[in-house]
Short mmCIF file of C-alpha atoms and ligand atoms in Angstrom, two decimals:
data_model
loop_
_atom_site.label_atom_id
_atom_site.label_comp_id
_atom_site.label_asym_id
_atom_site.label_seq_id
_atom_site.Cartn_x
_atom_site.Cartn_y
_atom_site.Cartn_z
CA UNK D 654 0.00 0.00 0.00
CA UNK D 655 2.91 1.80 1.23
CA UNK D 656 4.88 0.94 -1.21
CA UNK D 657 2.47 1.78 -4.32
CA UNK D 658 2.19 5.20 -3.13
CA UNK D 659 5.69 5.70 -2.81
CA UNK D 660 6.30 4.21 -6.30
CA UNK D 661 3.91 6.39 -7.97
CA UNK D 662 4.96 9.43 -6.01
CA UNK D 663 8.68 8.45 -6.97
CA UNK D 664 8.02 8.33 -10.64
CA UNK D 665 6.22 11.77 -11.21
CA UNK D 666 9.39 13.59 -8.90
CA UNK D 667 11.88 11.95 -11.62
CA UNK D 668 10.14 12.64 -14.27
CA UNK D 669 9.51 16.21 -12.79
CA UNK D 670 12.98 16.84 -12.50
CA UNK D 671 14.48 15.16 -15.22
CA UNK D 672 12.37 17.73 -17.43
CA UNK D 673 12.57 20.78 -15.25
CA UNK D 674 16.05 21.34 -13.48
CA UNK D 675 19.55 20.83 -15.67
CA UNK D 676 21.70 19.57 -13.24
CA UNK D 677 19.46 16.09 -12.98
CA UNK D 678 18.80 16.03 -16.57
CA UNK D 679 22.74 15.90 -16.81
CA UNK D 680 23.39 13.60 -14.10
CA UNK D 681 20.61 11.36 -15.07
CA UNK D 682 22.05 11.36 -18.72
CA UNK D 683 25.58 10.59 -17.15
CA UNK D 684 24.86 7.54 -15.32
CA UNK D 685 22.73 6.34 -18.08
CA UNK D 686 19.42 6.13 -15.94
CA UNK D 687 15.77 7.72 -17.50
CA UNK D 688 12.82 8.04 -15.64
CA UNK D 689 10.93 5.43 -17.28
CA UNK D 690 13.75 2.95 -15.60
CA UNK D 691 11.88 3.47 -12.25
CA UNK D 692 9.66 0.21 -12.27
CA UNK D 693 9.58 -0.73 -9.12
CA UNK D 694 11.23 1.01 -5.95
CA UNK D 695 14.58 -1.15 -5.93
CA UNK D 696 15.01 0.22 -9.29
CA UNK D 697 15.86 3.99 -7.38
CA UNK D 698 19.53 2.67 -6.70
CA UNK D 699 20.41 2.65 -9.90
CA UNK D 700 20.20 6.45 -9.57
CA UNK D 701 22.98 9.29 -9.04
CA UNK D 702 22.82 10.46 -5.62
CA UNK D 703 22.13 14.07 -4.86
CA UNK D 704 25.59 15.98 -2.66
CA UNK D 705 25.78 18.72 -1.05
CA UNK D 706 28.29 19.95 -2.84
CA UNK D 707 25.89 19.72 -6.01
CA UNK D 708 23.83 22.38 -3.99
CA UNK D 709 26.40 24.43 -3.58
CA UNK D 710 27.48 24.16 -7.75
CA UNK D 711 23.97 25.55 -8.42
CA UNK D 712 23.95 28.34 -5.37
CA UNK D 713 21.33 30.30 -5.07
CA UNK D 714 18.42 28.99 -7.04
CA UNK D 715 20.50 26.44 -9.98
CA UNK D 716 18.38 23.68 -8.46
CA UNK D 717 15.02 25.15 -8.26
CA UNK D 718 12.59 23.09 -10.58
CA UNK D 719 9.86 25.83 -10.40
CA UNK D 720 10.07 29.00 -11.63
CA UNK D 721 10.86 31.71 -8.99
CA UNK D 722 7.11 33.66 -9.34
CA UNK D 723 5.79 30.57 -7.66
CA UNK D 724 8.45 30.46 -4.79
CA UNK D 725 7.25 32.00 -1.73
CA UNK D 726 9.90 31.41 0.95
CA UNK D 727 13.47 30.97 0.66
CA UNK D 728 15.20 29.41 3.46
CA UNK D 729 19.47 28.83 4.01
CA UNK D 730 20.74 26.42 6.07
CA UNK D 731 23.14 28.27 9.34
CA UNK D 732 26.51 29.14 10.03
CA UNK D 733 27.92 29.04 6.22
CA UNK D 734 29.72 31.98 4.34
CA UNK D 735 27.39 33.01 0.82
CA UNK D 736 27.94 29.53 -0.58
CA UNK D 737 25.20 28.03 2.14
CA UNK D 738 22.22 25.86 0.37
CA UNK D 739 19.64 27.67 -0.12
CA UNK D 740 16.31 26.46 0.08
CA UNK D 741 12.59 27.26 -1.41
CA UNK D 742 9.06 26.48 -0.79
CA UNK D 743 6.32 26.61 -3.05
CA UNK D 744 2.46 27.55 -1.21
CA UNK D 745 2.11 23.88 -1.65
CA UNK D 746 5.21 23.10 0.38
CA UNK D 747 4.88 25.28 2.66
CA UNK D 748 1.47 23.53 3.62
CA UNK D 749 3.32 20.14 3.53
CA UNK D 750 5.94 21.39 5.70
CA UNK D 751 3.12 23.21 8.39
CA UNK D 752 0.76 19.68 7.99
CA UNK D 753 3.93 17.41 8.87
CA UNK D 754 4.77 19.66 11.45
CA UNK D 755 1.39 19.45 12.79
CA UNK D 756 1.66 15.65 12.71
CA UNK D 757 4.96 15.59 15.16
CA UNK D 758 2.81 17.61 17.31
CA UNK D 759 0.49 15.14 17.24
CA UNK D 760 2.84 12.44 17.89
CA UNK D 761 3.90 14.23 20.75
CA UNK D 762 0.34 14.42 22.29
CA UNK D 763 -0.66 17.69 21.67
CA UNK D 764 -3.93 19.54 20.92
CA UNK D 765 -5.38 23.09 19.73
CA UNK D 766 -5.08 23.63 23.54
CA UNK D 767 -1.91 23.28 23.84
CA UNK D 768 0.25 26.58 24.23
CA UNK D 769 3.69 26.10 22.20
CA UNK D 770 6.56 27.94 23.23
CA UNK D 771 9.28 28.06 20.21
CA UNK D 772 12.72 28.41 20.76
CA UNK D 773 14.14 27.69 17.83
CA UNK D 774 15.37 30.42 15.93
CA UNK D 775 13.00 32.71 13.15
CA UNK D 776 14.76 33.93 10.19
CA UNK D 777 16.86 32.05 7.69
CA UNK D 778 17.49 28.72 9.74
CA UNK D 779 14.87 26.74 9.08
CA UNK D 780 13.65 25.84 12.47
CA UNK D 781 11.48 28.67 13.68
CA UNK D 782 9.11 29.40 11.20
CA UNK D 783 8.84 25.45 10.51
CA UNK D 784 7.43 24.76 14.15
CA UNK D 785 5.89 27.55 13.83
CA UNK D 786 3.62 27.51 10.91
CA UNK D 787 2.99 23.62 12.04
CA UNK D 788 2.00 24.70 15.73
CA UNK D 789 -0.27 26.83 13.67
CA UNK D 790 -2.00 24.04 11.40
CA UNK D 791 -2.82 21.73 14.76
CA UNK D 792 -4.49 24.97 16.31
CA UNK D 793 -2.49 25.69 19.34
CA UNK D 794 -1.54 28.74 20.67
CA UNK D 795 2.11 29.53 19.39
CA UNK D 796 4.33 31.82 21.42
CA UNK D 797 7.22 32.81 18.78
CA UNK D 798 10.19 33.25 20.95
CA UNK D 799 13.07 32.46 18.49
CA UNK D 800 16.27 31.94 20.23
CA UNK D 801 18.66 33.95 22.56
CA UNK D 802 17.43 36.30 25.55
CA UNK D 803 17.46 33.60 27.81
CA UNK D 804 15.96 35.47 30.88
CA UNK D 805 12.96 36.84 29.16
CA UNK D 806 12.09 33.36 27.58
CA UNK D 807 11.87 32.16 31.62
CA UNK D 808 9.78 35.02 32.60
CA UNK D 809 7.75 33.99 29.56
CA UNK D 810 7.64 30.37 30.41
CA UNK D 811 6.22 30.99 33.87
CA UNK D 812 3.86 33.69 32.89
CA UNK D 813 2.51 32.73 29.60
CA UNK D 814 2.27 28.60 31.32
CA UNK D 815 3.27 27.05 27.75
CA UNK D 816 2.90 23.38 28.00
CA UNK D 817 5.07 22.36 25.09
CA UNK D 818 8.72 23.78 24.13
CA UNK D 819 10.99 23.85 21.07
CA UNK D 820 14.06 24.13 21.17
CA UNK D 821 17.64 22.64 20.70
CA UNK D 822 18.25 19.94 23.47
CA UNK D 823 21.29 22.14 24.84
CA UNK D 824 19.16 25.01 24.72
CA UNK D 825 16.61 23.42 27.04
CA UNK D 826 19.13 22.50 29.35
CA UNK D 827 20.70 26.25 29.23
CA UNK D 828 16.87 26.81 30.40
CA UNK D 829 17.02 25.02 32.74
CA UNK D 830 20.44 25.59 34.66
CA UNK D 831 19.88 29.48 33.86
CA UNK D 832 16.00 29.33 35.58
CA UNK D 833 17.37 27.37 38.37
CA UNK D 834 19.94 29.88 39.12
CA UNK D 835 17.39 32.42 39.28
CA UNK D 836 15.59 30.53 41.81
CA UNK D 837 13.02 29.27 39.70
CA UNK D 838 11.58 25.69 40.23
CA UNK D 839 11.58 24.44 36.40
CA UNK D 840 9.28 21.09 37.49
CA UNK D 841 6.51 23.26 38.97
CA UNK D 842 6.48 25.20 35.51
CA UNK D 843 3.21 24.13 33.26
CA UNK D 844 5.26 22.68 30.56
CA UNK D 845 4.48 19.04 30.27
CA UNK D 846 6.54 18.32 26.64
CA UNK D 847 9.45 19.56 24.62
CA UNK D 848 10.38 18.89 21.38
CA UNK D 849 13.81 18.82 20.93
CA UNK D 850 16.20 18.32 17.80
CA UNK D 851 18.72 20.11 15.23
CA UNK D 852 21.71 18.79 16.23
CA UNK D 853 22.43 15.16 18.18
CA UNK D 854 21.74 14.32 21.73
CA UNK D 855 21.86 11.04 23.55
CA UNK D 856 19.17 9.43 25.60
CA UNK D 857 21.15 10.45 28.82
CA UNK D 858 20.84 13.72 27.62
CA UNK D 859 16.90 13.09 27.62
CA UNK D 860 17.23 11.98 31.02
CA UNK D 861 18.73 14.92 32.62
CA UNK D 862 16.06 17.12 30.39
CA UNK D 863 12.94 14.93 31.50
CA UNK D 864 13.83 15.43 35.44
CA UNK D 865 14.90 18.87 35.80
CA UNK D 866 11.66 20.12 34.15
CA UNK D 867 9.45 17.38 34.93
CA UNK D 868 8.74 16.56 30.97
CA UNK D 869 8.58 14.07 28.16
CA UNK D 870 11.26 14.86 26.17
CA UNK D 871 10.91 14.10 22.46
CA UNK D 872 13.47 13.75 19.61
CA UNK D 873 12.70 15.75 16.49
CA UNK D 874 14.30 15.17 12.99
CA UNK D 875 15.19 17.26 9.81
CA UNK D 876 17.21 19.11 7.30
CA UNK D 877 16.76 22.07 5.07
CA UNK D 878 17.44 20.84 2.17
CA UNK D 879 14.67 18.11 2.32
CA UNK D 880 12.40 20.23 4.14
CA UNK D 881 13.38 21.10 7.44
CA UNK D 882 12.25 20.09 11.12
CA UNK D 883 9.72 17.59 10.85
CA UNK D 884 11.02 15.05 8.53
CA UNK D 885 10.88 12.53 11.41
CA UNK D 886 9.77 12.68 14.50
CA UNK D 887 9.57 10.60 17.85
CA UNK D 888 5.85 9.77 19.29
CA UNK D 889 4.95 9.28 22.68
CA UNK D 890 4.74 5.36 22.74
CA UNK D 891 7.68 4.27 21.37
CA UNK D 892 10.59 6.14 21.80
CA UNK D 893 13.18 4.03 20.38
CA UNK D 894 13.65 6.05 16.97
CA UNK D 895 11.68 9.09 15.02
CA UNK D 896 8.62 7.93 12.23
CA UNK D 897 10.01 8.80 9.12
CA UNK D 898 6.84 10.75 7.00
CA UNK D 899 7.12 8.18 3.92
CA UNK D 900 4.25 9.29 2.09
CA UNK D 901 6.54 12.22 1.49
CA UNK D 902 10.16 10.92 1.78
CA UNK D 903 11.55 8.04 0.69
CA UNK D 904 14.66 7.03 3.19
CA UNK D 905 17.57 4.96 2.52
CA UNK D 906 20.91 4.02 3.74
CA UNK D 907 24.01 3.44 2.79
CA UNK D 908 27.50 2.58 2.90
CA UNK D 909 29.14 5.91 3.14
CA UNK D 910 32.32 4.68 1.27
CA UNK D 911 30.76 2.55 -1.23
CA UNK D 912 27.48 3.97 -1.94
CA UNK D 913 25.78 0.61 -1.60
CA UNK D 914 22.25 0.47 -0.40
CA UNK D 915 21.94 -1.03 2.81
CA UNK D 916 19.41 -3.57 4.26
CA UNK D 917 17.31 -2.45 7.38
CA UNK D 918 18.43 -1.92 10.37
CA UNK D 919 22.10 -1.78 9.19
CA UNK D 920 23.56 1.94 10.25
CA UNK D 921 24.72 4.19 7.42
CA UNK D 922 24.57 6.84 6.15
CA UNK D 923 21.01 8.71 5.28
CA UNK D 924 19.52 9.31 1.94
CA UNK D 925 16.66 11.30 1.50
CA UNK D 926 14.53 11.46 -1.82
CA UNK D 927 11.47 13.46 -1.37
CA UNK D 928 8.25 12.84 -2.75
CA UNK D 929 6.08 15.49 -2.82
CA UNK D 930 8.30 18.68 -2.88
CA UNK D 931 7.59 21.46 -5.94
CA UNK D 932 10.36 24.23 -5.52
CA UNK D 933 13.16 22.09 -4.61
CA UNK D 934 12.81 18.26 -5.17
CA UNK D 935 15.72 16.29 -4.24
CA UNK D 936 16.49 12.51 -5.69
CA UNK D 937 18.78 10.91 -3.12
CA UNK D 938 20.17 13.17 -1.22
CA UNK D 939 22.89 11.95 0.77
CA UNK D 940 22.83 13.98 4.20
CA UNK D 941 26.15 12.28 5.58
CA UNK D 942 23.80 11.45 8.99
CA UNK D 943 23.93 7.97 10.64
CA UNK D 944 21.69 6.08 11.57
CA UNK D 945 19.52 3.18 10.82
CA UNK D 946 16.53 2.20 10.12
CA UNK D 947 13.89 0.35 12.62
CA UNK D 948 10.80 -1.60 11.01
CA UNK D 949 9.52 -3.69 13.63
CA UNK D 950 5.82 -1.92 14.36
CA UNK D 951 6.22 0.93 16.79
CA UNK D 952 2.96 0.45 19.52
CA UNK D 953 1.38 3.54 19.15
CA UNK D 954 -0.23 1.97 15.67
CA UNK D 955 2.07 4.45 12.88
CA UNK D 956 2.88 2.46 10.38
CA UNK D 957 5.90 4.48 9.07
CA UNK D 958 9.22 3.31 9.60
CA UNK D 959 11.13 4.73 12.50
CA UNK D 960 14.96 5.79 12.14
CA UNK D 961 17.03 5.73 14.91
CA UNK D 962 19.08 8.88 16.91
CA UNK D 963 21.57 9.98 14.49
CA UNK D 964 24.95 8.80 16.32
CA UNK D 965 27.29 10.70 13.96
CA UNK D 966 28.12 12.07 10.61
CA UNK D 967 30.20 10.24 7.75
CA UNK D 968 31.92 14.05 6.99
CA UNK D 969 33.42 16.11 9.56
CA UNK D 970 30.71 18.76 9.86
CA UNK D 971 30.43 19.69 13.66
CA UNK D 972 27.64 21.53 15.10
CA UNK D 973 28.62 24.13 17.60
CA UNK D 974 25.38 25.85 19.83
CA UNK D 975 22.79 24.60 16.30
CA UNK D 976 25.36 26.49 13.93
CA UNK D 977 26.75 24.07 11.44
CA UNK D 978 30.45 24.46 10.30
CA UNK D 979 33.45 22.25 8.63
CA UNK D 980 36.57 22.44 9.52
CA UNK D 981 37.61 23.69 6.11
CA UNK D 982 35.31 26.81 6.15
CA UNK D 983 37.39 27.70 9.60
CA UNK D 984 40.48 27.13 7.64
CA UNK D 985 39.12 29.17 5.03
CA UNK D 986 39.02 31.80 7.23
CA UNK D 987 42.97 31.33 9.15
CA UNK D 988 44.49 31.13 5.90
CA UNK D 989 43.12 34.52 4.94
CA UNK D 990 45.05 35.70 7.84
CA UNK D 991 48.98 36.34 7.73
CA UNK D 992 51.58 35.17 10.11
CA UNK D 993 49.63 31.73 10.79
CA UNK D 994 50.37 28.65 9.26
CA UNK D 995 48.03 25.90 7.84
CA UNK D 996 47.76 24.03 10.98
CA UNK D 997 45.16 23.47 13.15
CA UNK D 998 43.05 21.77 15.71
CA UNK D 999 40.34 21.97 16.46
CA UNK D 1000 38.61 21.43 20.34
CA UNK D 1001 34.53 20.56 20.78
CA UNK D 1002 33.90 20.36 24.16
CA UNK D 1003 30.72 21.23 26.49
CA UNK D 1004 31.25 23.16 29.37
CA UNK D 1005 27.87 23.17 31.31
CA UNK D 1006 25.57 22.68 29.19
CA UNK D 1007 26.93 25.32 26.30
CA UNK D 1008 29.13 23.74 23.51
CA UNK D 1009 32.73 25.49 23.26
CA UNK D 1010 35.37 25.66 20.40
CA UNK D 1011 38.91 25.87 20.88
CA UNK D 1012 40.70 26.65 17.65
CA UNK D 1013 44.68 25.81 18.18
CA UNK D 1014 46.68 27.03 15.11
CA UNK D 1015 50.62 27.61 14.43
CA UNK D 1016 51.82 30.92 13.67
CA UNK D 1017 54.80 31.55 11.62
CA UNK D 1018 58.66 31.40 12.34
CA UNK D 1019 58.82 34.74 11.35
CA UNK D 1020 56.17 36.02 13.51
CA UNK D 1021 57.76 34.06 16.41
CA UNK D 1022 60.62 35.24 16.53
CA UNK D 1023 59.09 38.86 16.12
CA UNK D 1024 60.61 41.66 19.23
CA UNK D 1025 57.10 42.57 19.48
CA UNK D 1026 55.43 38.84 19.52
CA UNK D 1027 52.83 39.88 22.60
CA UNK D 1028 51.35 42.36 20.59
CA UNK D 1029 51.11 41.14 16.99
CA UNK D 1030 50.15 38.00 18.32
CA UNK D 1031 46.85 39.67 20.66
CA UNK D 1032 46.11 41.30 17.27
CA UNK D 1033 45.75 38.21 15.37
CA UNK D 1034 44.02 36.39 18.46
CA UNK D 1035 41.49 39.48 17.89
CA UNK D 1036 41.09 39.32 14.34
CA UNK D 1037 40.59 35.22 14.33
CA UNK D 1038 37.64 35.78 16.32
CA UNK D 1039 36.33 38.75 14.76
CA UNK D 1040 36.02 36.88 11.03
CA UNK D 1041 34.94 33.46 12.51
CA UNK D 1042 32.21 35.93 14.23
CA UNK D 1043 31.39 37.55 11.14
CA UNK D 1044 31.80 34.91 8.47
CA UNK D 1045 30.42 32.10 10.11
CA UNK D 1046 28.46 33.11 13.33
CA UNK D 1047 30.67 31.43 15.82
CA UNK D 1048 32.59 32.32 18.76
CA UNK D 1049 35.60 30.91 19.49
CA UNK D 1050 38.73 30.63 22.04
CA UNK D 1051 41.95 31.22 19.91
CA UNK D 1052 44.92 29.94 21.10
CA UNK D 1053 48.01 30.41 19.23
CA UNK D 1054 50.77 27.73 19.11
CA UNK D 1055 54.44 27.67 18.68
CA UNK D 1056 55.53 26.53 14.59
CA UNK D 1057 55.60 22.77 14.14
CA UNK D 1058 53.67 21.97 17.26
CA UNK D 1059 50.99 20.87 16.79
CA UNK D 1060 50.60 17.20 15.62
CA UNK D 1061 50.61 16.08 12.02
CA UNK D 1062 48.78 13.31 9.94
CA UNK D 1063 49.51 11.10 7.74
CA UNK D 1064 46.52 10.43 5.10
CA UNK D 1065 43.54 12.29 5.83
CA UNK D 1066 43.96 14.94 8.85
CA UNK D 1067 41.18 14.79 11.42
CA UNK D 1068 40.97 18.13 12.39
CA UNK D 1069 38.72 17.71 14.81
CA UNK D 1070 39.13 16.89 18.51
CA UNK D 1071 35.09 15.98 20.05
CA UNK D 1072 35.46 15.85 24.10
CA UNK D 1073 31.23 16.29 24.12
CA UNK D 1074 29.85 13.23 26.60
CA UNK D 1075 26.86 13.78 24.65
P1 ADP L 1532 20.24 23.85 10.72
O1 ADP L 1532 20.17 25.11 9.92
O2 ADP L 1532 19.07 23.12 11.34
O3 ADP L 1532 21.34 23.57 11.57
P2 ADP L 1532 20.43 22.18 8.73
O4 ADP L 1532 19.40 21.70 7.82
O5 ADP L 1532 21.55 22.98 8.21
O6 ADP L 1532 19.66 22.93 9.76
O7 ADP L 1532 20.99 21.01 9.65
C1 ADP L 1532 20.49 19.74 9.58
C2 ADP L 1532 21.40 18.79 10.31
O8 ADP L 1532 21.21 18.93 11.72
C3 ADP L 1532 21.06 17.35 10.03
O9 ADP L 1532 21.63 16.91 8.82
C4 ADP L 1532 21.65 16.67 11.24
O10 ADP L 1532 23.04 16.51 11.12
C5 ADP L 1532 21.38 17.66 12.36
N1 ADP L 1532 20.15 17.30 13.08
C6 ADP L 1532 18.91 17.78 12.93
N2 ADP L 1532 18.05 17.19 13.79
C7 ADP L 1532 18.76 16.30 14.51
C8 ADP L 1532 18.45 15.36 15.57
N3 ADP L 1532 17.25 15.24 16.07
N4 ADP L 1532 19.47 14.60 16.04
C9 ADP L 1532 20.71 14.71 15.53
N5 ADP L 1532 21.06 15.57 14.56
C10 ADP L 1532 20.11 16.36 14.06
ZN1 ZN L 1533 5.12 5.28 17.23
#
C-alpha cells in the first residue's frame, strides 16, 4: 500500500525533474538512468545520488525546478559563508511542511489547547518558522520566541504557562540551569513536553532534560534541504527512533564509502529522496547522517518506519550551539590571515551545558621570533575571532601555538578533537 504510493509518487518527482532542473537532466544522462527505468522502488539505486556539494554548484536557485514567481519562501541552512544551500518552498510546500509539522505535534500528544513555546530560531534557519507555521496548522496557541534572551524566555515560560517547548536539546538544558539559578523551580512550571532536535543528543541527555523540568522529552528530525524540522519525529509510545513521514520521503541508507544500499536496520549513512516537494525536489540526497533504520511496528499503531538517533556524521561537519560548520570553512578563514600557518586543531567540548570551540593554530617562524610577539600575536588572536564571528556566526577561544607543534597526519587529517559526553 505503502509501497504503491511511494512508487507512484517516486516516478512523477523523476520525471519532474528530469524535465525541469539541468543539473538532474545531466546527471541522469551521465549515469545512463531515464525516468521510465523506475519500475519498481529497488530500481531507485540505480540512480545518481544528490551531494551537497551539487547544492552548492547551483547556489542560489541552480536547483530550483519551479520557476521563482511561484516560490514564496526561501530558506538557508546556518553558520555558512554566501555559498550556504539555499532552500525554497512553493504555497504547496509550505502547507506540507506546516501539515507534517502538525503531525509531530500530534505524535507528541498535543492539541489546539496546547500553548507552544518556540525556541528555535526565526529567520533564515529553518527551524522557527517550521514549528511555527505547524504549531499553527494543529491549532495551538504559538508563542514565537526564536532563540537567545534567555531570561525573558523564563519570565515567559512561567507567565505565559506554555505546555510544550521547542528548542535545541542544549538550549533546554541552558533553560534550565539558567532558571534554576534564578531561583526558579523548572518542574513546577506548566510545561508538560518539549520537542527537541537540530543537532544530536543522547538518551542520557533526555534523562537529565525529563527530570529537571518534569517533561517528556521528544526527539525531532530534519534538514533544510529536504524540508526542514519535521522530517521525522519521535511519538509518545515508542521512543526508540523518530517515524520517518514516507508518504513524502523516501529514506535509505548506505555505505558511506561505497554507496551501496543497505538492508534495514544496518547503520549508514542517510539518503533522502522526497516525494512530494515542488520548488526544490531532491532525488537521493545523501545527508552524511547515521543512523539506521527500525521496522519492527512501533505500539502507538504508525505504520511508518522509525529511524534511529543519528549517532554521527560520515563528513566532519560539527555543530557548535545549532550552527553548522566544517573544519575547512574555519580554515578558510585562518588562511586569509597572515603570520599563521596551515595548521590546526580543532577542540569541541561542552562546558555546562553550552558547547565550546577551541581553535589551536601555528603561527609563523617569522612572527615568532618577532621583538614585538605579545602584541602582533593579541592582534591576530582578535582578528581570528572577529572573522569566525562575522563569516560564520561562531565564537571561538583562539589559542596560538608555537611553529611545528601541533601534531601532524599522515593520510587524511582529522581536524577535529570531540570531548562532548553527549
Ligand atoms: P540547521 O540550519 O538546522 O542547523 P540544517 O538543515 O543545516 O539545519 O541542519 C540539519 C542537520 O542537523 C542534520 O543533517 C543533522 O546533522 C542535524 N540534526 C537535525 N536534527 C537532529 C536530531 N534530532 N538529532 C541529531 N542531529 C540532528
Ligand atoms: Zn510510534
Amino acid at each position: 500500500m505503502h509501497d504503491l504510493q511511494q512508487l507512484k509518487r517516486l516516478q512523477q518527482v523523476a520525471q519532474r525533474v528530469y524535465h525541469t532542473v539541468g543539473f538532474y537532466r545531466r546527471s541522469f544522462d551521465e549515469a545512463g538512468v531515464k525516468p521510465e527505468d523506475l519500475k519498481t522502488l529497488g530500481d531507485l539505486k540505480r540512480f545518481p545520488f544528490t551531494t551537497k556539494q551539487d547544492l552548492r554548484d547551483g547556489y542560489p536557485f541552480g536547483l530550483f525546478a519551479v520557476p521563482m514567481s511561484n516560490v514564496v519562501r526561501l530558506h538557508a541552512s546556518s553558520g555558512t559563508t554566501g555559498r550556504s544551500t539555499v532552500v525554497g518552498y512553493t504555497h504547496r510546500d509550505i502547507e506540507t511542511w506546516s501539515e507534517l509539522m502538525a503531525r509531530c505535534f500530534v505524535a507528541a500528544g498535543l492539541t489546539k489547547n496546547d500553548i507552544i513555546h518556540n525556541a528555535y530560531g526565526y529567520g533564515l534557519f529553518t527551524g522557527g518558522l517550521g514549528a511555527h507555521y505547524g504549531a499553527e496548522k494543529l491549532g495551538a496557541s504559538v508563542i514565537p520566541m526564536s532563540g537567545g534572551n534567555t531570561k525573558r524566555q523564563l519570565m515567559i515560560l512561567q507567565d505565559f504557562g506554555p505546555t510544550a517547548i521547542c528548542c535545541t536539546p542544549s538550549y533546554a538544558l541552558n533553560l534550565a540551569e539558567q532558571g534554576q539559578a534564578m531561583g526558579m523551580d523548572m518542574r513546577s512550571l506548566k510545561l508538560r513536553v518539549g520537542i527537541f532536535g537540530a543537532e544530536p543528543w543522547s538518551d542520557k541527555m533526555r534523562d537529565e532534560i525529563e527530570n529537571t523540568m518534569d517533561i517528556m522529552a521528544l526527539n525531532i528530525y530534519g534538514l533544510s534541504e529536504i524540508m526542514g524540522p519535521g522530517v521525522s519525529m519521535e511519538c509518545t509510545e515508542g521512543r526508540e527512533g523518530m517515524h520517518v513521514f514516507e508518504d513524502h520521503f523516501l529514506v535509505e541508507t548506505i555505505n558511506p564509502d561505497t554507496g551501496e544500499v543497505l538492508p534495514p536496520g544496518e547503520r549508514g549513512e542517510l539518503v533522502f529522496t522526497t516525494l512530494t516537494k515542488e520548488a526544490f525536489p531532491l532525488v537521493r540526497y545523501r545527508t552524511r547522517d547515521i543512523s539506521r533504520i527500525i521496522t519492527a511496528p512501533c505500539r502507538c499503531g504508525r505504520t511508518h518506519h522509525r529511524m534511529d538517533r543519528v549517532t554521527g556524521r560520515s563528513d566532519d561537519m560539527i555543530i557548535i550551539r545549532g550552527v553548522n560548520v566544517f573544519p575547512s570553512q574555519i580554515e578558510a578563514v585562518l588562511v586569509g590571515i597572515q603570520g599563521l600557518e596551515p595548521h590546526y586543531q580543532l577542540i569541541v567540548d561542552r562546558v555546562g551545558t553550552l558547547d565550546t570551540l577551541e581553535v589551536q593554530v601555528e603561527v609563523s617562524d617569522a612572527l615568532f621570533s618577532n621583538a614585538d610577539e605579545v602584541r602582533v600575536l593579541q592582534k591576530i588572536e582578535r582578528r581570528i575571532n572577529k572573522d569566525l564571528k562575522d563569516f560564520l556566526g561562531i565564537t571561538a577561544k583562539i589559542k596560538l601555538v608555537e611553529p611545528k607543534s601541533l601534531q601532524r597526519f599522515e593520510g587524511k587529517a582529522s581536524r577535529v578533537i570531540d570531548k562532548r559526553q553527549i
